[in-house]
Short mmCIF file of C-alpha atoms and ligand atoms in Angstrom, two decimals:
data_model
loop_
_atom_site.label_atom_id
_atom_site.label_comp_id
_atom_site.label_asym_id
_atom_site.label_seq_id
_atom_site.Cartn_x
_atom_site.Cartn_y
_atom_site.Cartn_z
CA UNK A 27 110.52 136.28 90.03
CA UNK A 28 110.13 133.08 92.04
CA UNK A 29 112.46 132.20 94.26
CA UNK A 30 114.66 129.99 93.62
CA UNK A 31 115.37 126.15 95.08
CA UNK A 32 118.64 124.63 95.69
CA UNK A 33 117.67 121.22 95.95
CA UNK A 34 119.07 117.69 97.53
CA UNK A 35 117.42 114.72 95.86
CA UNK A 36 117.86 111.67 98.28
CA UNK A 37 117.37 108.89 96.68
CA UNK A 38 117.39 110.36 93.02
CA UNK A 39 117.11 107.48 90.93
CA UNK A 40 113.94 105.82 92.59
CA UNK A 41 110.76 106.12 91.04
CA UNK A 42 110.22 109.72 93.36
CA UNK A 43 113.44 110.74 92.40
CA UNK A 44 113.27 110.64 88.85
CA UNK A 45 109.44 112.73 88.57
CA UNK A 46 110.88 115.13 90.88
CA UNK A 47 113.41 115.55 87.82
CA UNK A 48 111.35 115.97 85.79
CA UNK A 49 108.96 118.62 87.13
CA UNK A 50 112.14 119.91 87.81
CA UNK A 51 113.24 120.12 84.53
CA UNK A 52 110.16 122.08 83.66
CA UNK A 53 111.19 125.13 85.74
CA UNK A 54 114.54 126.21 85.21
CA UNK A 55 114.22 129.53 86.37
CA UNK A 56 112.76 127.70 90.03
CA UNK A 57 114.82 125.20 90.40
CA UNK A 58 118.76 124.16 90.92
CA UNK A 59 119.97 121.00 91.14
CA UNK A 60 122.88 120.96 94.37
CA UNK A 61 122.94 117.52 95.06
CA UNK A 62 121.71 113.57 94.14
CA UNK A 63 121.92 110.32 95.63
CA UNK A 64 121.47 106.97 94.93
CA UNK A 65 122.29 103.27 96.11
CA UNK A 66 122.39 101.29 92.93
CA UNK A 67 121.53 102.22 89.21
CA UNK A 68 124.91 104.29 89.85
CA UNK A 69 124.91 105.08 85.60
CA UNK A 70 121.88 106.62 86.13
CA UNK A 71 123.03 108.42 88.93
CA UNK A 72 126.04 109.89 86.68
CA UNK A 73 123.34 110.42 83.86
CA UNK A 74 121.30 112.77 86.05
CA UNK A 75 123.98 114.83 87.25
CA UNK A 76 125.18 115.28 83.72
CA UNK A 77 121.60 116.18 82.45
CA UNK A 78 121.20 118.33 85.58
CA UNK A 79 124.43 119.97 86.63
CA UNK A 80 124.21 118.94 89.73
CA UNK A 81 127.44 119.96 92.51
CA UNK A 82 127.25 116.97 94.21
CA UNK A 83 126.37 113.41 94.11
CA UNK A 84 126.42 110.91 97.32
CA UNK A 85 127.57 107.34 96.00
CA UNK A 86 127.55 104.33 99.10
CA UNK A 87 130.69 103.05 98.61
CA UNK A 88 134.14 102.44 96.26
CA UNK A 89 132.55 100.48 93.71
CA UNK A 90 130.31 102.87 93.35
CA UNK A 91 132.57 105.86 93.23
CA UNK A 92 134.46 103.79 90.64
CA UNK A 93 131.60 102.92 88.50
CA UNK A 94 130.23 106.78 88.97
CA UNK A 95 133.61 107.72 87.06
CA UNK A 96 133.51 105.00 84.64
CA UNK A 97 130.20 106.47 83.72
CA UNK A 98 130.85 110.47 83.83
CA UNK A 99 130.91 112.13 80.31
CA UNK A 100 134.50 112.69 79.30
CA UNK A 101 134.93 116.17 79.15
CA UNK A 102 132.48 117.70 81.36
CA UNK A 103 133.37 119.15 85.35
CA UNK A 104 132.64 116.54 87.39
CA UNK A 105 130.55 116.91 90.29
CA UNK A 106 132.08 116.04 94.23
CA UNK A 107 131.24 112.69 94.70
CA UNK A 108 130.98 112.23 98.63
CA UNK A 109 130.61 108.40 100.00
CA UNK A 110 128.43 106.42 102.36
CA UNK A 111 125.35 107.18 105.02
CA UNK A 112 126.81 110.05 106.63
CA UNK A 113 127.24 112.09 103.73
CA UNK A 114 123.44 111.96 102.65
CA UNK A 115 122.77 113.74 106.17
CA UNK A 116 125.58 115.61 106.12
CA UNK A 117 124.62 117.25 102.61
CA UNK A 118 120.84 117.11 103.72
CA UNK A 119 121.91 119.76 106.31
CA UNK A 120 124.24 121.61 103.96
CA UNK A 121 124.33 125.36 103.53
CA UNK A 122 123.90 125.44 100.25
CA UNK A 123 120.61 123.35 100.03
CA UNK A 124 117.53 125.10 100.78
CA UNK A 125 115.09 121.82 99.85
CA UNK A 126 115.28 118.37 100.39
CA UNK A 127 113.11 115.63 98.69
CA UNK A 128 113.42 112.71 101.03
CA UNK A 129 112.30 110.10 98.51
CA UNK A 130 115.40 107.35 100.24
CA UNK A 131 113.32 103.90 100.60
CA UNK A 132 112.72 102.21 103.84
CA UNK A 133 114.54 103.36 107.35
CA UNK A 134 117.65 103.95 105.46
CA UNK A 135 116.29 107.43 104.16
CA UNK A 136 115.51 108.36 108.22
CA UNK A 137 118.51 109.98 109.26
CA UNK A 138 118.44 112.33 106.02
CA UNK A 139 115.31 113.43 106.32
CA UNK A 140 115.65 113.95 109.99
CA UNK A 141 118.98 116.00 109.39
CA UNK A 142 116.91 117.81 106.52
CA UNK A 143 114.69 118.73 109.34
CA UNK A 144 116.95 119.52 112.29
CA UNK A 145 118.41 121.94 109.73
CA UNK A 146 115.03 124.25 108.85
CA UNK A 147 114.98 122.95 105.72
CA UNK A 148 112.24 122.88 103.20
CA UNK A 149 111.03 119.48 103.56
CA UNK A 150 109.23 117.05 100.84
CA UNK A 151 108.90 114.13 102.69
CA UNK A 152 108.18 111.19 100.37
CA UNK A 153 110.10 108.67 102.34
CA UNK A 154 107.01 107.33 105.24
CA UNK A 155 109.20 105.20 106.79
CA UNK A 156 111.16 108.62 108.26
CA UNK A 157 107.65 109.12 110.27
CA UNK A 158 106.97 105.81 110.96
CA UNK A 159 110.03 105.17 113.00
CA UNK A 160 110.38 108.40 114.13
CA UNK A 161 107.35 110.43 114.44
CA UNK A 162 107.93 112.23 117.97
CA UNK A 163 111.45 112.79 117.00
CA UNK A 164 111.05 114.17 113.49
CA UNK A 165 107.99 116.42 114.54
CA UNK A 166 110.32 118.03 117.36
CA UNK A 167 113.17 118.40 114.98
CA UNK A 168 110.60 120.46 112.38
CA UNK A 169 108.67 122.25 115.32
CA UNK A 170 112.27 123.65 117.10
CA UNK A 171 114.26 124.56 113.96
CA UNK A 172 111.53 126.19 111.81
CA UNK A 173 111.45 123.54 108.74
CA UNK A 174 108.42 123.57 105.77
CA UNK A 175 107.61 120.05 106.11
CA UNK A 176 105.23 119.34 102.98
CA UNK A 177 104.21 115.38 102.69
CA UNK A 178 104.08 113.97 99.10
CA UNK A 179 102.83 110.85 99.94
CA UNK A 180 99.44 111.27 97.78
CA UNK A 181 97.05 110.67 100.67
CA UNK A 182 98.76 112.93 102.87
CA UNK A 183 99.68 115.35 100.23
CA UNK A 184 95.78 115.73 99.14
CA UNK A 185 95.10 116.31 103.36
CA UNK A 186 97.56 119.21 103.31
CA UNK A 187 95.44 120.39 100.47
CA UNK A 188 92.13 119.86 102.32
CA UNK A 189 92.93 121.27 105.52
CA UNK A 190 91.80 124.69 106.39
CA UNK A 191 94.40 127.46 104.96
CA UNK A 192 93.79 129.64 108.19
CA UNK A 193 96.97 128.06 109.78
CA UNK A 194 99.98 128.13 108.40
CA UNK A 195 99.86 124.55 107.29
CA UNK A 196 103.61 124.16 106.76
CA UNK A 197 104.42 124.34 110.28
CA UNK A 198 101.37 123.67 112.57
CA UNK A 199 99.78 120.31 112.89
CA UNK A 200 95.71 120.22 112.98
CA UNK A 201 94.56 122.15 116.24
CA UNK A 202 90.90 120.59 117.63
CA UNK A 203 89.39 123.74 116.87
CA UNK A 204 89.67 123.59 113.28
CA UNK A 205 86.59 121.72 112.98
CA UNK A 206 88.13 118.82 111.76
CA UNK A 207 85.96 115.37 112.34
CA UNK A 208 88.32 112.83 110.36
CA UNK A 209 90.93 112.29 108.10
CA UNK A 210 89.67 109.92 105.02
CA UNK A 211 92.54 107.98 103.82
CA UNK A 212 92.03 106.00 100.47
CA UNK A 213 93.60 103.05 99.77
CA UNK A 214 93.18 101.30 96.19
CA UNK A 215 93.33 97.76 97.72
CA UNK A 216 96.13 96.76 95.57
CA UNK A 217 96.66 94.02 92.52
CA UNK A 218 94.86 91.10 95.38
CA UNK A 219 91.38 92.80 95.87
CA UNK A 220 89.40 90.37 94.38
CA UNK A 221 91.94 87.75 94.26
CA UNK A 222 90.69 84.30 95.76
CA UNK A 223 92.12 84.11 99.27
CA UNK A 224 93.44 80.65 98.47
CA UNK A 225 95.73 81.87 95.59
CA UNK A 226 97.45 84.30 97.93
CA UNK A 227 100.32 81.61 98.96
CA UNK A 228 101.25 81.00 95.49
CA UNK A 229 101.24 84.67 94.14
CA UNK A 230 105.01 85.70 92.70
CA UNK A 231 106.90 89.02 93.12
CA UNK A 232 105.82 90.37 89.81
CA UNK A 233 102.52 89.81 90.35
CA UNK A 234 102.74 91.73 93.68
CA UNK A 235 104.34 94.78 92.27
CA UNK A 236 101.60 94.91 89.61
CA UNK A 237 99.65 97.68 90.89
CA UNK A 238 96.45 98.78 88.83
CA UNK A 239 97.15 102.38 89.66
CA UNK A 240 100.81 103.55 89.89
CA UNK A 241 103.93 102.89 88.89
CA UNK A 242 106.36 102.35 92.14
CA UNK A 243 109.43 101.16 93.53
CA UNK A 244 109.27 97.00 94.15
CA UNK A 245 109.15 97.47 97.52
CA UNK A 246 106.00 100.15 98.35
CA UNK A 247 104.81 97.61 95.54
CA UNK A 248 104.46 94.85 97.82
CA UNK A 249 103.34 97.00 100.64
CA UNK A 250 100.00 98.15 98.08
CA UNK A 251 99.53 94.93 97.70
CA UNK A 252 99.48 93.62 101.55
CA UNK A 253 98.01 97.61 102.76
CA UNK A 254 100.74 97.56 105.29
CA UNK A 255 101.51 100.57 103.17
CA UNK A 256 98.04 102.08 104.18
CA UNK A 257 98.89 101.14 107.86
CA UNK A 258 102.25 102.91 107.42
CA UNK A 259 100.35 105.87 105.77
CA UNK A 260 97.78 105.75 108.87
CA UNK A 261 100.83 106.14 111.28
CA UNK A 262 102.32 108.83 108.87
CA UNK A 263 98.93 110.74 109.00
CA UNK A 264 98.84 110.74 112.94
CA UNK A 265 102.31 112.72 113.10
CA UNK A 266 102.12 114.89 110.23
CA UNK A 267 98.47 115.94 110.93
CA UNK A 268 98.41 115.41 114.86
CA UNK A 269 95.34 113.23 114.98
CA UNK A 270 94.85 110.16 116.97
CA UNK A 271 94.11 107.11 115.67
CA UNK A 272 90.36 106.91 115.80
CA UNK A 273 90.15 109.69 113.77
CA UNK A 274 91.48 108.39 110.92
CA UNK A 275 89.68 106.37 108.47
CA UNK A 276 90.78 104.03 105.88
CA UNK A 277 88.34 103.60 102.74
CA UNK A 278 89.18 101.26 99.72
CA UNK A 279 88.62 103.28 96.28
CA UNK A 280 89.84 101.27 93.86
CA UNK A 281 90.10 104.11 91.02
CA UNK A 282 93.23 106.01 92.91
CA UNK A 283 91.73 109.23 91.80
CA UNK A 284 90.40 110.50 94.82
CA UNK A 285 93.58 110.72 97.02
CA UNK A 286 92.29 111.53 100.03
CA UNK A 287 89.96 113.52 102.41
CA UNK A 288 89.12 115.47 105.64
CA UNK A 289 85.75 115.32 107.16
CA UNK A 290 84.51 118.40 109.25
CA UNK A 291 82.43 118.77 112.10
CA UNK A 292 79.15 120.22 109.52
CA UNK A 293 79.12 116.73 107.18
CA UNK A 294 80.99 118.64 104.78
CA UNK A 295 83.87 116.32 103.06
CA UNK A 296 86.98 117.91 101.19
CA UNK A 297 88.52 115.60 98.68
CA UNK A 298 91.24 116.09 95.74
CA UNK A 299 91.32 114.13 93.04
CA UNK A 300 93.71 114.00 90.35
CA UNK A 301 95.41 111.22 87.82
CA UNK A 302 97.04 108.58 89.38
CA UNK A 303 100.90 110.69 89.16
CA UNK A 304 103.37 111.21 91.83
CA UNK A 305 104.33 114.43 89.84
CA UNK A 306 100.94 116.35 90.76
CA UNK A 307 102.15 116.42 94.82
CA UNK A 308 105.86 116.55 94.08
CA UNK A 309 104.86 120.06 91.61
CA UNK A 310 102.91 120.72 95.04
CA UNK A 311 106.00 120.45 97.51
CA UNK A 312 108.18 122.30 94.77
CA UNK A 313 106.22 125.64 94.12
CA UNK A 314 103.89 125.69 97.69
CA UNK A 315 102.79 128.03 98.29
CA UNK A 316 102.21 128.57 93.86
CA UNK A 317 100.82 126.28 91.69
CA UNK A 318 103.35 125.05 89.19
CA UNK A 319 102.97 122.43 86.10
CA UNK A 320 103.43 119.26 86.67
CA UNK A 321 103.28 118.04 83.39
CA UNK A 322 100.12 115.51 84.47
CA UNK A 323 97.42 115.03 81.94
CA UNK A 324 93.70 115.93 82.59
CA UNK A 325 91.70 113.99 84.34
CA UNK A 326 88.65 113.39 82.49
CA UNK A 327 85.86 112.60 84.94
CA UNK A 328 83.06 112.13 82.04
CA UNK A 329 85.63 109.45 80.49
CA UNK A 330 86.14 108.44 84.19
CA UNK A 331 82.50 107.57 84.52
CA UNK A 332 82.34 106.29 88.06
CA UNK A 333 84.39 106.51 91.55
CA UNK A 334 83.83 103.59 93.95
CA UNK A 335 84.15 102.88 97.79
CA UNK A 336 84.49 99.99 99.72
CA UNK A 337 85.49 99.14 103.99
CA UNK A 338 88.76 97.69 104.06
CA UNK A 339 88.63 93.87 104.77
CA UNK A 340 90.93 93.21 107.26
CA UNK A 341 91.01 89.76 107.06
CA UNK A 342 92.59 90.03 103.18
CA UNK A 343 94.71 92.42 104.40
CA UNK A 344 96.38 91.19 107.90
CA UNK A 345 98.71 93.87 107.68
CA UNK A 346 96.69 96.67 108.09
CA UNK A 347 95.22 95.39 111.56
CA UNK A 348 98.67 95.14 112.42
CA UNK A 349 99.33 98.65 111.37
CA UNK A 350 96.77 99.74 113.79
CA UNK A 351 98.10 97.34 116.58
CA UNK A 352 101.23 98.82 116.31
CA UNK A 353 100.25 102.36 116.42
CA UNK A 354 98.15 101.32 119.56
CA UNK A 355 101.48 100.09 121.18
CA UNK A 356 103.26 102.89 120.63
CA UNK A 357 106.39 104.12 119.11
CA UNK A 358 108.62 100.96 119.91
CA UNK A 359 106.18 98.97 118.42
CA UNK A 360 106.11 100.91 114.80
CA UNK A 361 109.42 100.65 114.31
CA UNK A 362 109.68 97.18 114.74
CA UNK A 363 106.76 97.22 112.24
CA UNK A 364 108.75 98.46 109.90
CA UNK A 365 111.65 96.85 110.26
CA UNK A 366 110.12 93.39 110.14
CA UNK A 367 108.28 94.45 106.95
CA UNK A 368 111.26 95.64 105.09
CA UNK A 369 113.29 92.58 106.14
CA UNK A 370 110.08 90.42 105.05
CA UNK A 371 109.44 92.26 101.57
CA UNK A 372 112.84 91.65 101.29
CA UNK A 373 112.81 88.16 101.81
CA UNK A 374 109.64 87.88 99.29
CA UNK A 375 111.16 89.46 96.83
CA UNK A 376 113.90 87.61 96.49
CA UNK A 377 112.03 84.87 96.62
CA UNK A 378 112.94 83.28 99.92
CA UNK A 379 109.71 83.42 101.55
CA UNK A 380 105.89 83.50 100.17
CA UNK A 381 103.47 86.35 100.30
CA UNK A 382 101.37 84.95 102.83
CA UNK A 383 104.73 84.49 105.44
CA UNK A 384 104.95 88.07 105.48
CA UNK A 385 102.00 89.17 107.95
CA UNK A 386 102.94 86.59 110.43
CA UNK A 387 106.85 87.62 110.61
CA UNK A 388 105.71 91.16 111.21
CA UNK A 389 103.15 89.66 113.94
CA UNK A 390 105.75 87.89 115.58
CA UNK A 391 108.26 90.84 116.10
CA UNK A 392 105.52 93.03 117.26
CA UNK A 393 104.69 90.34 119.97
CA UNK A 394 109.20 90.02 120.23
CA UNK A 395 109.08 94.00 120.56
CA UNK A 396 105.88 94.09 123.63
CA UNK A 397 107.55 91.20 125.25
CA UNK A 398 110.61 93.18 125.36
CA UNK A 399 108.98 95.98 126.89
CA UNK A 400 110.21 98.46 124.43
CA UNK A 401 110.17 101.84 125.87
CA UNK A 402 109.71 104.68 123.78
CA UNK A 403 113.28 105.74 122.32
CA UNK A 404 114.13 109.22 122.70
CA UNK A 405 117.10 109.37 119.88
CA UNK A 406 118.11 108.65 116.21
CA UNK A 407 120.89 106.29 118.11
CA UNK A 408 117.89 104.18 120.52
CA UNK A 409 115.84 103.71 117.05
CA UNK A 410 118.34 102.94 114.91
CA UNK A 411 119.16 100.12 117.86
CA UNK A 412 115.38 98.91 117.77
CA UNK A 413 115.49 98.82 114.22
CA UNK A 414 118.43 96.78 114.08
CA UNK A 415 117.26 94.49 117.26
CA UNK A 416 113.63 93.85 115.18
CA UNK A 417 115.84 93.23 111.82
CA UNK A 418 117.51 89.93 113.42
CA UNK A 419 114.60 88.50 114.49
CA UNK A 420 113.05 89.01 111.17
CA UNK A 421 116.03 87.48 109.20
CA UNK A 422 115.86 83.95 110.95
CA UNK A 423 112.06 84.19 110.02
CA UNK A 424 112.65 84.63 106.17
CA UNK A 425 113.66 80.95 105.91
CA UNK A 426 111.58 79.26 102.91
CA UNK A 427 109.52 76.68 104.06
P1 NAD B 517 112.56 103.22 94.68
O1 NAD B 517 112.91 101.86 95.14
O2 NAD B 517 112.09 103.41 93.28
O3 NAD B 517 113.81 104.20 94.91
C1 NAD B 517 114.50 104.24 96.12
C2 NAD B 517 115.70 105.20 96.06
O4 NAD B 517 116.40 105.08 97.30
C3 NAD B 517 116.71 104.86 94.96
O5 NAD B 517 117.32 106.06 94.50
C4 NAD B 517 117.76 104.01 95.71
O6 NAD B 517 119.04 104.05 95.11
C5 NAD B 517 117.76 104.68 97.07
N1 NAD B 517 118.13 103.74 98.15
C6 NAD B 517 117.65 102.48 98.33
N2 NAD B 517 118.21 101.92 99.44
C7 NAD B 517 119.05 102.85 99.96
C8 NAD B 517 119.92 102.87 101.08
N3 NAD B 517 120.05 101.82 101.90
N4 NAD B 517 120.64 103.99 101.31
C9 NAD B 517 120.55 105.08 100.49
N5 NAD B 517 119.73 105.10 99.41
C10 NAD B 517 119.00 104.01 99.15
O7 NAD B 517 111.47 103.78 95.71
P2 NAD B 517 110.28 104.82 95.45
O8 NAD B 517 109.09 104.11 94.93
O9 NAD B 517 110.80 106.02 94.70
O10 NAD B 517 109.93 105.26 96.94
C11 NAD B 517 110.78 106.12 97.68
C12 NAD B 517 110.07 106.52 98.97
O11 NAD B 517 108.91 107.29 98.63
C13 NAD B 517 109.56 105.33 99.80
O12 NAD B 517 109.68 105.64 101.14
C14 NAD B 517 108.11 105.22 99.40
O13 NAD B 517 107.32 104.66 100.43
C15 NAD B 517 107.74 106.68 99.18
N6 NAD B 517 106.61 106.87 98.25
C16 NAD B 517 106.72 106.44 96.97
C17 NAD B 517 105.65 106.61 96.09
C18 NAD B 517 105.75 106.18 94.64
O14 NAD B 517 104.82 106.44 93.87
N7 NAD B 517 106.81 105.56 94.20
C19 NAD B 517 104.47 107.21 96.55
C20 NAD B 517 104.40 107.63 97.86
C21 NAD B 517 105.48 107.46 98.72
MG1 MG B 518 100.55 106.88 99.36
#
């Protein structure tokens, strides 16, 4: 018999949040479903629960609670519904929960994951932001209280797979003797790669969140399309796999099939491929250390045909030099990468600013977070200040103009 998963779904109605369901759904006899969260889309939230018996769900606020009733099947035993930020760590850390997926958007999902962690928990860490703002923090939090931390971030997710089995992988980051040269991170290059450099200021949101590849949330949309989600990914990769930033390599394969790879010292290179479906790593962090179904098609490499790679150019994509800026700078610095991108995706989206404003607001609070000498913070309190402190300073950028 396996054994069985009590699970916390952060951000349950996201695009993460609902393949997790349904590879969940799949293994009945694996899996239980203790509690779901969500911001908006609070029917859907009430939907879920229903479908999956879940104990608990986490709602932000008294509209929501109200429209989570409104919603709930007459009839049925209705779940605890528990209310705002504190209660998504608070349940992270909760007895009863034995796995987490941390699939929250942006910094908001940071100080569930991190709780998730600090508790020992069985960690599927979808949410990169967590990592970005926090990487030395987070990585403590796993290291001291004995948490699986399994990435399902594709790229990082196909690494995991990669990396020699000799250690055990769910605790200990890459030690230098493992023969490791470099990490290979691919990147598709987003809906823009070929798109005339010109036509970048007038592109619209839709457009943007067109990927070729995979079907996302609007905002990790955006980032595809700028690679400031590949820069975030680089960062994520330098916690999660201790490796410094010269040793990681970012290649442009447009096919997404190849997800990622580790180069060791003898020229050998270790990829994984797979279709282009969240649910392959998410069926990974569920059954590790077993191989469960997924329900993801086969990939047909004759039908494929051919696999291409290209060298990321930075001057179409701004963002990812900035990534690697910021990493440079140090901790201070990603956060207020982060920060400044969220608030600037933000603005695009709602159409406030254009596509091309966006690497220049995040330049300008990297430059705002050197001048102010940004020390590294040593608590969730100190980044949550930084994050706040870089947030301002993005705002009065996102005026349209
Ligand atoms: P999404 O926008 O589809 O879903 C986000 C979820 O977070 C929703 O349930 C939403 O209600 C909740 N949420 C949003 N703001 C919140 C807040 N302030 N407080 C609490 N909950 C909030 O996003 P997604 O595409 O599922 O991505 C989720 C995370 O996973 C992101 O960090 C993303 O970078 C990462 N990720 C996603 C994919 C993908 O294929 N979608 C792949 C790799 C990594
Ligand atoms: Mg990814």
């Amino acid at each position: 018999m396996p054994v069985q998963q009590h699970l916390c779904i952060l951000g349950s109605t996201g695009s993460i949040g609902v393949s997790t369901l349904d590879v969940v759904a799949r293994h009945p006899d694996r899996f239980s479903v203790h509690a779901l969260s969500a911001h908006s889309r609070i029917e859907a939230l009430a939907d879920q629960a229903a479908r999956h018996d879940a104990r608990v769900v986490i709602v932000p606020d008294d509209a929501a609670r109200t429209r989570f009733l409104t919603a709930w099947p007459a009839g049925r035993p209705l779940p605890e519904i528990r209310q705002g930020a504190q209660a998504l760590a608070d349940t992270a850390a909760a007895p009863e929960v034995t796995a987490v997926m941390a699939a929250i958007v942006g910094a908001a999902g940071l100080p569930g994951a991190l709780a998730a962690a600090q508790a020992g928990k069985r960690v599927l860490l979808a949410n990169k932001e967590a990592l970005v703002a926090a990487g030395n923090l987070f990585m403590r939090a796993v290291r001291e209280s004995g948490a699986e931390l399994l990435p399902i971030d594709s790229e990082h997710n196909a690494i995991f797979q990669c990396l020699p089995r000799t250690a055990d992988r769910s605790r200990a980051p890459t030690s230098p003797d493992e023969g490791v040269r470099r990490l290979l991170l691919t990147a598709s290059g987003g809906p823009f790669r070929r798109t005339a450099l010109d036509q970048l200021d007038s592109v619209t949101p839709d457009q943007a969140c067109a990927h070729p590849n995979w079907r996302m949330g609007r905002k990790i949309s955006v980032d595809s399309a700028t690679m400031l989600n590949k820069g975030l990914e680089v960062i994520e990769a330098h916690w999660l796999f201790a490796m410094p930033l010269e040793r990681i390599q970012v290649v442009v394969h447009p096919q997404s099939v190849v997800h990622s790879m580790v180069e060791y010292l003898d020229g050998s290179i270790l990829a994984q491929l797979g279709q282009p479906d969240m649910r392959t790593p998410i069926a990974f962090g569920l059954g590790y250390p077993e191989r469960i179904d997924s329900g993801v098609g086969l990939l047909e490499l004759a039908r494929l045909g051919r696999l291409d790679f290209e060298t990321p150019d930075l001057k179409r994509f701004p963002c990812l030099r900035l990534s690697f800026d910021a990493l440079g700078q140090g901790q201070g610095a990603c956060i207020a990468l982060n920060a400044a991108n969220e608030v600037a995706v933000e603005g695009f989206l709602r159409g406030r600013i254009r596509y091309t404003q966006i690497p220049p607001i995040i330049e300008h609070c990297l430059d705002d977070s050197v001048a102010h000498g940004m020390r590294t913070p040593s608590s969730l309190a100190e980044i949550l200040d930084l994050d706040a402190h870089t947030r301002r300073v993005a705002a009065g950028m996102c005026q349209p103009h």
